[in-house]
Amino acid sequence: SPAGMVLSVLVILLLSMLYEAIKMGKAVLLRRALLALPRSLSQETLAEPEEGATSPAQGRWFQYHVGQTLFHMVQVVLGYMVMLAVMSYNAWIFLGAIAGSTLGYFV
């Protein structure tokens, strides 16, 4: 039905926009993780920070890395969902995916 097709295109458009937003979120987390890395990346420093020199920024890099991993997992799932929708070979769904990706990158 036409209403179902419009809804499908709208859902694919929103999924594509969400994909782009997650891609940008991963970049922001990467920047924060790099800033939170300790100056010395030796195994001893990462495992046991020196007494009295414990800063909250040194422990946060792992939390940012976990966040990046979760974002990556969601990004892969969304990417495959959009790919499968595009592989339905429907021109309107394809155009919805392209428009959503464009809008997501623009915003």
Coordinates of C-alpha atoms in Angstrom, one line a residue:
S1 CA 0.0 0.0 0.0
P2 CA 1.2 3.6 -0.5
A3 CA 1.0 4.4 3.2
G4 CA 3.2 1.3 4.0
M5 CA 5.7 2.4 1.4
V6 CA 5.9 5.9 2.8
L7 CA 6.4 4.5 6.3
S8 CA 9.1 2.2 5.1
V9 CA 11.0 5.0 3.3
L10 CA 10.7 7.2 6.4
V11 CA 12.0 4.4 8.7
I12 CA 15.0 3.8 6.3
L13 CA 15.6 7.5 6.2
L14 CA 15.7 7.7 10.0
L15 CA 17.9 4.6 10.3
S16 CA 20.4 6.2 7.8
M17 CA 20.4 9.4 9.8
L18 CA 21.0 7.5 13.0
Y19 CA 23.8 5.6 11.4
E20 CA 25.5 8.9 10.5
A21 CA 24.9 10.3 14.0
I22 CA 26.5 7.2 15.6
K23 CA 29.5 7.6 13.2
M24 CA 30.0 11.1 14.4
G25 CA 29.5 10.0 18.1
K26 CA 32.3 7.5 17.7
A27 CA 34.6 10.2 16.4
V28 CA 33.8 12.4 19.4
L29 CA 34.5 9.5 21.8
L30 CA 37.7 8.8 20.0
R31 CA 38.9 12.4 20.5
R32 CA 37.9 12.2 24.2
A33 CA 39.6 8.8 24.7
L34 CA 42.9 10.1 23.1
L35 CA 42.8 13.1 25.4
A36 CA 42.2 10.9 28.5
L37 CA 45.1 8.5 27.7
P38 CA 47.9 8.6 30.2
R39 CA 51.2 10.1 28.9
S40 CA 53.0 6.8 29.5
L41 CA 51.4 3.7 27.9
S42 CA 53.5 1.1 29.6
Q43 CA 51.7 -1.9 30.9
E44 CA 52.5 -1.1 34.5
T45 CA 51.1 2.4 34.3
L46 CA 47.9 1.2 32.8
A47 CA 47.5 -1.6 35.3
E48 CA 48.5 0.2 38.5
P49 CA 48.8 4.0 38.5
E50 CA 51.3 5.5 40.9
E51 CA 50.0 6.2 44.5
G52 CA 49.1 9.8 45.0
A53 CA 49.1 10.5 41.2
T54 CA 45.7 9.0 40.4
S55 CA 43.7 11.4 38.2
P56 CA 40.2 10.6 37.0
A57 CA 41.2 11.3 33.4
Q58 CA 43.7 8.4 33.4
G59 CA 40.9 5.9 34.2
R60 CA 38.4 7.3 31.9
W61 CA 40.1 6.2 28.7
F62 CA 38.9 2.6 29.2
Q63 CA 35.3 3.8 29.7
Y64 CA 35.5 5.8 26.4
H65 CA 36.9 2.7 24.7
V66 CA 33.9 0.6 25.9
G67 CA 31.6 3.3 24.7
Q68 CA 33.3 3.3 21.3
T69 CA 32.9 -0.5 21.2
L70 CA 29.2 -0.3 21.9
F71 CA 28.7 2.5 19.3
H72 CA 30.6 0.3 16.8
M73 CA 28.3 -2.6 17.5
V74 CA 25.2 -0.5 17.0
Q75 CA 26.7 1.1 13.8
V76 CA 27.4 -2.4 12.3
V77 CA 23.8 -3.6 13.1
L78 CA 22.3 -0.4 11.6
G79 CA 24.6 -0.6 8.5
Y80 CA 23.5 -4.2 7.8
M81 CA 19.8 -3.3 8.3
V82 CA 20.1 -0.4 5.8
M83 CA 22.0 -2.6 3.4
L84 CA 19.4 -5.3 3.5
A85 CA 16.6 -2.7 2.9
V86 CA 18.5 -1.3 -0.1
M87 CA 19.0 -4.8 -1.4
S88 CA 15.2 -5.1 -1.8
Y89 CA 15.9 -3.3 -5.1
N90 CA 13.2 -0.8 -4.4
A91 CA 14.1 2.6 -5.8
W92 CA 12.1 4.6 -3.2
I93 CA 13.8 2.8 -0.3
F94 CA 17.2 3.3 -2.0
L95 CA 16.4 7.0 -2.3
G96 CA 15.3 7.1 1.3
A97 CA 18.6 5.6 2.4
I98 CA 20.6 8.1 0.3
A99 CA 18.5 11.0 1.6
G100 CA 18.9 9.9 5.2
S101 CA 22.6 9.5 4.9
T102 CA 22.9 12.9 3.3
L103 CA 20.7 14.6 6.0
G104 CA 22.5 12.8 8.8
Y105 CA 25.9 13.9 7.5
F106 CA 24.6 17.5 7.0
V107 CA 23.1 17.7 10.5

